[in-house]
Amino acid sequence: MPAVSYFRRLAVGTAVVVLVALVAACGTAGTWPAHVPLFRPFSDASTVTATPTPEPTPTPSPTPSPTPTPTPTPTPTPTPMSTLARFKATIASFDFQAQGTVTGTITAATIVGSRSGSVTGTFAVKGGDSAVSISAKILGITSTNDNIVVGGWSYSRANGGDWTKAPASGKTLQAFVGSGIVLSDYGLESKFGRWLHRFNVADVAGVDLSAFGISAGAGQDNLALTSLSFWAERDGTPAGLSLGVAFDQKILGTASHETVALDIGIDTLSGVTISPPSS
């Protein structure tokens, strides 16, 4: 007796023959629907409709954000110092030194009239030390006053006489300029044979003349500063100063009110030596 599997194969074979015949018949008639699915035989004679598995839609990779380019921090441009600021910084330095010459005029007002004369001298400053010698000639009379400040002591004499010693005032040119004194730049003017910046001190009240190495001589009273200007090169290098001084004294027994205008020009800013008087 034939095995059961034989009949199964026979049945499947017969179904295939019938299906082929139908396809041929419909092909000639042109009535076979185009959407009829294809049946495939299996060993157990069952039929399955093949449904394709949809491919998953790929997830697009996120576009990376561009790395921002850091903005470089600009290098600050230093503000250049003004002529006045450079001048003050130089003068106020504790080791500032300078020396030069003094020229000027002196006017004496008496009850019999006014007379004028000339002033000459020298000056030197180094740190807290200073040396000033000023000679004035008026009415045919020459008077000389010397003042030296060294190591906290002040030495003074008049007309070549004996030196007197006393504690120095402690006032210095460097401290005066560095104290916050208000200076106004009046621009360029012709001075000491060249064009220089003029810095005026607006308020001279209370300015101690000992900071400039100037003190009242014997018989002089009411010494006061009436004007003060500093001079500097275009780059702020100190070039000198001008000052006005007034005082009272007697000339040949006659009361006199005197005014002095001094121009102190700087010749050098180095190599200064100041020593106490030898006798």
mmCIF file of C-alpha atoms in Angstrom:
data_model
loop_
_atom_site.group_PDB
_atom_site.id
_atom_site.type_symbol
_atom_site.label_atom_id
_atom_site.label_comp_id
_atom_site.label_asym_id
_atom_site.label_seq_id
_atom_site.Cartn_x
_atom_site.Cartn_y
_atom_site.Cartn_z
ATOM 1 C CA MET A 1 0.000 0.000 0.000
ATOM 2 C CA PRO A 2 1.499 3.352 -0.949
ATOM 3 C CA ALA A 3 2.669 5.536 1.895
ATOM 4 C CA VAL A 4 0.639 8.507 2.962
ATOM 5 C CA SER A 5 3.399 10.821 1.897
ATOM 6 C CA TYR A 6 3.047 9.525 -1.649
ATOM 7 C CA PHE A 7 -0.567 10.672 -1.841
ATOM 8 C CA ARG A 8 0.364 14.022 -0.467
ATOM 9 C CA ARG A 9 2.968 14.484 -3.165
ATOM 10 C CA LEU A 10 0.481 13.353 -5.766
ATOM 11 C CA ALA A 11 -2.130 15.798 -4.563
ATOM 12 C CA VAL A 12 0.262 18.689 -4.563
ATOM 13 C CA GLY A 13 1.454 17.778 -8.037
ATOM 14 C CA THR A 14 -2.076 17.617 -9.311
ATOM 15 C CA ALA A 15 -2.817 21.062 -7.816
ATOM 16 C CA VAL A 16 0.156 22.542 -9.543
ATOM 17 C CA VAL A 17 -0.894 21.102 -12.905
ATOM 18 C CA VAL A 18 -4.401 22.508 -12.473
ATOM 19 C CA LEU A 19 -2.977 25.955 -11.473
ATOM 20 C CA VAL A 20 -0.718 26.040 -14.527
ATOM 21 C CA ALA A 21 -3.609 25.162 -16.778
ATOM 22 C CA LEU A 22 -5.691 27.963 -15.285
ATOM 23 C CA VAL A 23 -2.921 30.500 -15.774
ATOM 24 C CA ALA A 24 -2.561 29.414 -19.394
ATOM 25 C CA ALA A 25 -6.286 29.672 -19.980
ATOM 26 C CA CYS A 26 -6.562 33.081 -18.391
ATOM 27 C CA GLY A 27 -3.527 34.313 -20.219
ATOM 28 C CA THR A 28 -5.270 33.632 -23.494
ATOM 29 C CA ALA A 29 -8.464 35.250 -22.317
ATOM 30 C CA GLY A 30 -6.745 38.335 -20.774
ATOM 31 C CA THR A 31 -9.044 38.271 -17.687
ATOM 32 C CA TRP A 32 -6.534 37.261 -14.963
ATOM 33 C CA PRO A 33 -6.469 39.952 -12.280
ATOM 34 C CA ALA A 34 -3.042 41.496 -11.952
ATOM 35 C CA HIS A 35 -3.286 41.726 -8.174
ATOM 36 C CA VAL A 36 -3.790 37.971 -7.456
ATOM 37 C CA PRO A 37 -1.026 36.826 -5.103
ATOM 38 C CA LEU A 38 1.284 34.018 -6.014
ATOM 39 C CA PHE A 39 0.707 30.726 -4.135
ATOM 40 C CA ARG A 40 3.727 28.545 -3.394
ATOM 41 C CA PRO A 41 3.415 24.808 -2.579
ATOM 42 C CA PHE A 42 4.828 23.370 0.654
ATOM 43 C CA SER A 43 5.387 19.771 1.540
ATOM 44 C CA ASP A 44 2.218 19.792 3.661
ATOM 45 C CA ALA A 45 0.162 21.140 0.723
ATOM 46 C CA SER A 46 -0.701 24.347 2.653
ATOM 47 C CA THR A 47 -0.560 27.794 1.061
ATOM 48 C CA VAL A 48 0.886 31.027 2.651
ATOM 49 C CA THR A 49 0.673 34.606 1.508
ATOM 50 C CA ALA A 50 4.181 36.230 1.691
ATOM 51 C CA THR A 51 4.009 39.633 3.426
ATOM 52 C CA PRO A 52 7.248 41.577 3.146
ATOM 53 C CA THR A 53 8.641 42.947 6.384
ATOM 54 C CA PRO A 54 9.015 46.713 6.035
ATOM 55 C CA GLU A 55 12.510 48.007 6.452
ATOM 56 C CA PRO A 56 12.803 50.386 9.420
ATOM 57 C CA THR A 57 13.169 53.998 8.451
ATOM 58 C CA PRO A 58 16.703 54.969 9.352
ATOM 59 C CA THR A 59 16.970 57.682 11.963
ATOM 60 C CA PRO A 60 19.102 60.469 10.584
ATOM 61 C CA SER A 61 22.191 61.183 12.605
ATOM 62 C CA PRO A 62 21.998 64.638 14.188
ATOM 63 C CA THR A 63 24.199 67.197 12.533
ATOM 64 C CA PRO A 64 26.783 68.260 15.096
ATOM 65 C CA SER A 65 26.737 71.932 15.959
ATOM 66 C CA PRO A 66 29.854 73.713 14.858
ATOM 67 C CA THR A 67 32.273 74.507 17.651
ATOM 68 C CA PRO A 68 32.233 78.289 18.102
ATOM 69 C CA THR A 69 35.538 79.967 17.433
ATOM 70 C CA PRO A 70 36.570 81.902 20.551
ATOM 71 C CA THR A 71 36.879 85.613 20.020
ATOM 72 C CA PRO A 72 40.366 86.713 21.008
ATOM 73 C CA THR A 73 40.515 89.282 23.783
ATOM 74 C CA PRO A 74 42.077 92.437 22.396
ATOM 75 C CA THR A 75 45.300 93.533 24.075
ATOM 76 C CA PRO A 76 44.636 96.835 25.814
ATOM 77 C CA THR A 77 46.593 99.716 24.389
ATOM 78 C CA PRO A 78 48.375 101.582 27.162
ATOM 79 C CA THR A 79 47.428 105.204 27.440
ATOM 80 C CA PRO A 80 50.521 107.287 26.843
ATOM 81 C CA MET A 81 51.537 109.568 29.693
ATOM 82 C CA SER A 82 51.097 113.261 29.116
ATOM 83 C CA THR A 83 54.034 115.658 29.172
ATOM 84 C CA LEU A 84 52.872 116.940 32.551
ATOM 85 C CA ALA A 85 52.511 113.433 34.022
ATOM 86 C CA ARG A 86 56.011 112.432 32.881
ATOM 87 C CA PHE A 87 57.432 115.661 34.304
ATOM 88 C CA LYS A 88 55.822 115.093 37.709
ATOM 89 C CA ALA A 89 56.926 111.446 37.791
ATOM 90 C CA THR A 90 60.540 112.474 37.126
ATOM 91 C CA ILE A 91 60.651 115.291 39.685
ATOM 92 C CA ALA A 92 58.865 113.295 42.382
ATOM 93 C CA SER A 93 61.397 110.451 42.189
ATOM 94 C CA PHE A 94 63.263 110.128 45.497
ATOM 95 C CA ASP A 95 66.647 110.121 43.711
ATOM 96 C CA PHE A 96 65.958 113.090 41.429
ATOM 97 C CA GLN A 97 69.013 115.278 40.902
ATOM 98 C CA ALA A 98 69.707 118.428 38.896
ATOM 99 C CA GLN A 99 71.957 121.442 38.842
ATOM 100 C CA GLY A 100 72.157 124.658 36.865
ATOM 101 C CA THR A 101 72.267 128.421 36.944
ATOM 102 C CA VAL A 102 70.119 131.199 38.352
ATOM 103 C CA THR A 103 69.410 134.505 36.601
ATOM 104 C CA GLY A 104 66.884 137.191 37.319
ATOM 105 C CA THR A 105 66.065 140.728 38.369
ATOM 106 C CA ILE A 106 65.461 142.480 41.646
ATOM 107 C CA THR A 107 63.411 145.615 42.175
ATOM 108 C CA ALA A 108 63.528 147.697 45.338
ATOM 109 C CA ALA A 109 60.769 150.136 46.115
ATOM 110 C CA THR A 110 61.667 152.837 48.669
ATOM 111 C CA ILE A 111 60.243 156.170 49.710
ATOM 112 C CA VAL A 112 62.577 157.873 47.262
ATOM 113 C CA GLY A 113 61.664 155.752 44.252
ATOM 114 C CA SER A 114 62.198 152.365 42.658
ATOM 115 C CA ARG A 115 65.479 150.850 41.598
ATOM 116 C CA SER A 116 66.238 147.622 39.725
ATOM 117 C CA GLY A 117 69.230 145.303 39.639
ATOM 118 C CA SER A 118 70.425 141.881 38.543
ATOM 119 C CA VAL A 119 70.454 138.477 40.189
ATOM 120 C CA THR A 120 72.881 135.611 39.457
ATOM 121 C CA GLY A 121 73.642 132.335 41.147
ATOM 122 C CA THR A 122 73.801 128.550 41.102
ATOM 123 C CA PHE A 123 71.643 125.748 42.430
ATOM 124 C CA ALA A 124 71.883 122.002 42.918
ATOM 125 C CA VAL A 125 69.525 119.339 44.243
ATOM 126 C CA LYS A 126 70.063 115.627 44.876
ATOM 127 C CA GLY A 127 67.416 113.658 46.655
ATOM 128 C CA GLY A 128 66.666 115.526 49.877
ATOM 129 C CA ASP A 129 69.837 117.620 49.723
ATOM 130 C CA SER A 130 70.196 121.013 48.060
ATOM 131 C CA ALA A 131 72.611 123.905 47.607
ATOM 132 C CA VAL A 132 71.681 127.422 46.460
ATOM 133 C CA SER A 133 73.831 130.540 46.151
ATOM 134 C CA ILE A 134 72.210 133.798 45.004
ATOM 135 C CA SER A 135 73.828 137.225 44.548
ATOM 136 C CA ALA A 136 71.793 140.380 43.968
ATOM 137 C CA LYS A 137 73.239 143.716 42.886
ATOM 138 C CA ILE A 138 71.156 146.848 43.360
ATOM 139 C CA LEU A 139 71.952 150.483 44.121
ATOM 140 C CA GLY A 140 75.608 149.580 43.709
ATOM 141 C CA ILE A 141 75.437 147.058 46.535
ATOM 142 C CA THR A 142 75.958 143.326 46.053
ATOM 143 C CA SER A 143 74.544 140.889 48.596
ATOM 144 C CA THR A 144 75.037 137.128 48.516
ATOM 145 C CA ASN A 145 73.100 134.450 50.378
ATOM 146 C CA ASP A 146 74.160 130.799 50.519
ATOM 147 C CA ASN A 147 72.064 127.911 51.760
ATOM 148 C CA ILE A 148 73.044 124.217 51.898
ATOM 149 C CA VAL A 149 70.867 121.355 53.123
ATOM 150 C CA VAL A 150 72.605 118.031 53.737
ATOM 151 C CA GLY A 151 71.549 115.058 55.846
ATOM 152 C CA GLY A 152 68.718 116.860 57.625
ATOM 153 C CA TRP A 153 70.757 119.936 58.504
ATOM 154 C CA SER A 154 70.570 123.412 57.019
ATOM 155 C CA TYR A 155 73.617 125.651 56.726
ATOM 156 C CA SER A 156 73.218 129.362 55.907
ATOM 157 C CA ARG A 157 75.433 132.405 55.565
ATOM 158 C CA ALA A 158 75.240 135.950 54.186
ATOM 159 C CA ASN A 159 77.925 137.811 52.264
ATOM 160 C CA GLY A 160 80.598 135.219 52.918
ATOM 161 C CA GLY A 161 80.234 135.324 56.681
ATOM 162 C CA ASP A 162 80.139 132.473 59.134
ATOM 163 C CA TRP A 163 77.857 129.512 58.568
ATOM 164 C CA THR A 164 74.946 128.967 60.907
ATOM 165 C CA LYS A 165 73.594 125.454 61.402
ATOM 166 C CA ALA A 166 70.007 124.471 62.149
ATOM 167 C CA PRO A 167 67.707 121.496 61.589
ATOM 168 C CA ALA A 168 66.413 121.456 58.017
ATOM 169 C CA SER A 169 62.733 122.047 57.408
ATOM 170 C CA GLY A 170 62.358 118.646 55.774
ATOM 171 C CA LYS A 171 60.682 120.284 52.787
ATOM 172 C CA THR A 172 61.984 119.094 49.419
ATOM 173 C CA LEU A 173 61.267 119.834 45.788
ATOM 174 C CA GLN A 174 60.417 116.179 45.181
ATOM 175 C CA ALA A 175 57.884 116.073 47.998
ATOM 176 C CA PHE A 176 56.365 119.357 46.873
ATOM 177 C CA VAL A 177 55.739 118.157 43.304
ATOM 178 C CA GLY A 178 54.603 114.712 44.463
ATOM 179 C CA SER A 179 52.197 116.100 47.067
ATOM 180 C CA GLY A 180 49.366 116.498 44.570
ATOM 181 C CA ILE A 181 50.011 120.153 43.817
ATOM 182 C CA VAL A 182 47.844 121.285 40.909
ATOM 183 C CA LEU A 183 49.832 122.215 37.806
ATOM 184 C CA SER A 184 48.288 123.594 34.619
ATOM 185 C CA ASP A 185 49.954 123.086 31.228
ATOM 186 C CA TYR A 186 50.018 126.423 29.406
ATOM 187 C CA GLY A 187 51.574 124.930 26.274
ATOM 188 C CA LEU A 188 54.851 125.801 24.605
ATOM 189 C CA GLU A 189 56.706 129.049 25.246
ATOM 190 C CA SER A 190 60.212 130.235 24.421
ATOM 191 C CA LYS A 191 62.419 129.821 27.496
ATOM 192 C CA PHE A 192 66.109 129.154 28.098
ATOM 193 C CA GLY A 193 66.733 129.492 24.361
ATOM 194 C CA ARG A 194 64.221 126.824 23.256
ATOM 195 C CA TRP A 195 60.526 125.949 23.203
ATOM 196 C CA LEU A 196 59.371 124.404 26.470
ATOM 197 C CA HIS A 197 56.114 123.470 28.174
ATOM 198 C CA ARG A 198 55.105 125.847 30.946
ATOM 199 C CA PHE A 199 53.382 124.370 34.022
ATOM 200 C CA ASN A 200 51.900 126.980 36.334
ATOM 201 C CA VAL A 201 51.072 126.531 40.002
ATOM 202 C CA ALA A 202 47.711 128.207 40.364
ATOM 203 C CA ASP A 203 47.722 128.590 44.149
ATOM 204 C CA VAL A 204 51.093 129.501 45.679
ATOM 205 C CA ALA A 205 49.699 130.417 49.076
ATOM 206 C CA GLY A 206 51.412 128.415 51.777
ATOM 207 C CA VAL A 207 54.194 127.093 49.516
ATOM 208 C CA ASP A 208 57.343 126.732 51.602
ATOM 209 C CA LEU A 209 60.333 128.287 49.806
ATOM 210 C CA SER A 210 62.705 126.044 51.728
ATOM 211 C CA ALA A 211 61.611 123.277 49.340
ATOM 212 C CA PHE A 212 63.565 125.223 46.715
ATOM 213 C CA GLY A 213 66.556 125.862 48.946
ATOM 214 C CA ILE A 214 65.566 129.500 49.536
ATOM 215 C CA SER A 215 65.314 131.090 52.953
ATOM 216 C CA ALA A 216 65.300 134.646 54.309
ATOM 217 C CA GLY A 217 68.677 136.222 54.879
ATOM 218 C CA ALA A 218 69.763 138.427 57.747
ATOM 219 C CA GLY A 219 67.578 141.508 57.964
ATOM 220 C CA GLN A 220 64.983 140.138 55.530
ATOM 221 C CA ASP A 221 61.377 139.835 56.652
ATOM 222 C CA ASN A 222 58.049 138.730 55.217
ATOM 223 C CA LEU A 223 59.593 136.401 52.634
ATOM 224 C CA ALA A 224 56.781 135.086 50.408
ATOM 225 C CA LEU A 225 56.355 133.327 47.095
ATOM 226 C CA THR A 226 54.341 135.338 44.547
ATOM 227 C CA SER A 227 54.500 133.095 41.445
ATOM 228 C CA LEU A 228 55.812 129.689 40.444
ATOM 229 C CA SER A 229 56.144 127.953 37.075
ATOM 230 C CA PHE A 230 57.964 124.806 35.995
ATOM 231 C CA TRP A 231 59.470 124.214 32.543
ATOM 232 C CA ALA A 232 59.796 120.905 30.703
ATOM 233 C CA GLU A 233 60.864 119.513 27.361
ATOM 234 C CA ARG A 234 58.223 118.041 25.055
ATOM 235 C CA ASP A 235 58.896 114.571 26.493
ATOM 236 C CA GLY A 236 58.449 115.800 30.070
ATOM 237 C CA THR A 237 62.151 116.110 30.954
ATOM 238 C CA PRO A 238 62.516 118.855 33.600
ATOM 239 C CA ALA A 239 64.192 121.981 32.188
ATOM 240 C CA GLY A 240 63.895 124.516 35.015
ATOM 241 C CA LEU A 241 61.581 126.747 36.967
ATOM 242 C CA SER A 242 60.666 130.403 37.354
ATOM 243 C CA LEU A 243 59.537 131.974 40.574
ATOM 244 C CA GLY A 244 58.685 135.337 42.043
ATOM 245 C CA VAL A 245 59.604 136.271 45.589
ATOM 246 C CA ALA A 246 58.867 139.321 47.727
ATOM 247 C CA PHE A 247 60.389 140.419 51.027
ATOM 248 C CA ASP A 248 61.143 143.482 53.133
ATOM 249 C CA GLN A 249 64.541 144.742 54.264
ATOM 250 C CA LYS A 250 66.489 147.955 54.858
ATOM 251 C CA ILE A 251 68.951 149.368 52.331
ATOM 252 C CA LEU A 252 71.319 151.916 53.838
ATOM 253 C CA GLY A 253 68.882 152.318 56.704
ATOM 254 C CA THR A 254 65.931 152.952 54.409
ATOM 255 C CA ALA A 255 62.935 150.553 54.406
ATOM 256 C CA SER A 256 62.559 148.773 51.121
ATOM 257 C CA HIS A 257 60.038 146.361 49.692
ATOM 258 C CA GLU A 258 61.791 144.129 47.199
ATOM 259 C CA THR A 259 60.521 141.807 44.532
ATOM 260 C CA VAL A 260 62.698 139.218 42.859
ATOM 261 C CA ALA A 261 62.036 137.315 39.625
ATOM 262 C CA LEU A 262 64.232 134.250 39.194
ATOM 263 C CA ASP A 263 64.769 131.872 36.280
ATOM 264 C CA ILE A 264 66.480 128.655 37.348
ATOM 265 C CA GLY A 265 67.640 126.673 34.335
ATOM 266 C CA ILE A 266 68.683 123.032 34.573
ATOM 267 C CA ASP A 267 72.033 122.255 32.918
ATOM 268 C CA THR A 268 72.353 118.600 33.894
ATOM 269 C CA LEU A 269 70.278 115.843 35.532
ATOM 270 C CA SER A 270 73.134 113.656 36.716
ATOM 271 C CA GLY A 271 76.519 113.714 38.423
ATOM 272 C CA VAL A 272 75.399 116.061 41.231
ATOM 273 C CA THR A 273 77.437 116.197 44.443
ATOM 274 C CA ILE A 274 76.397 118.169 47.533
ATOM 275 C CA SER A 275 78.512 118.389 50.680
ATOM 276 C CA PRO A 276 78.197 120.342 53.929
ATOM 277 C CA PRO A 277 80.346 123.474 54.218
ATOM 278 C CA SER A 278 83.899 122.878 55.317
ATOM 279 C CA SER A 279 83.924 125.685 57.851
#
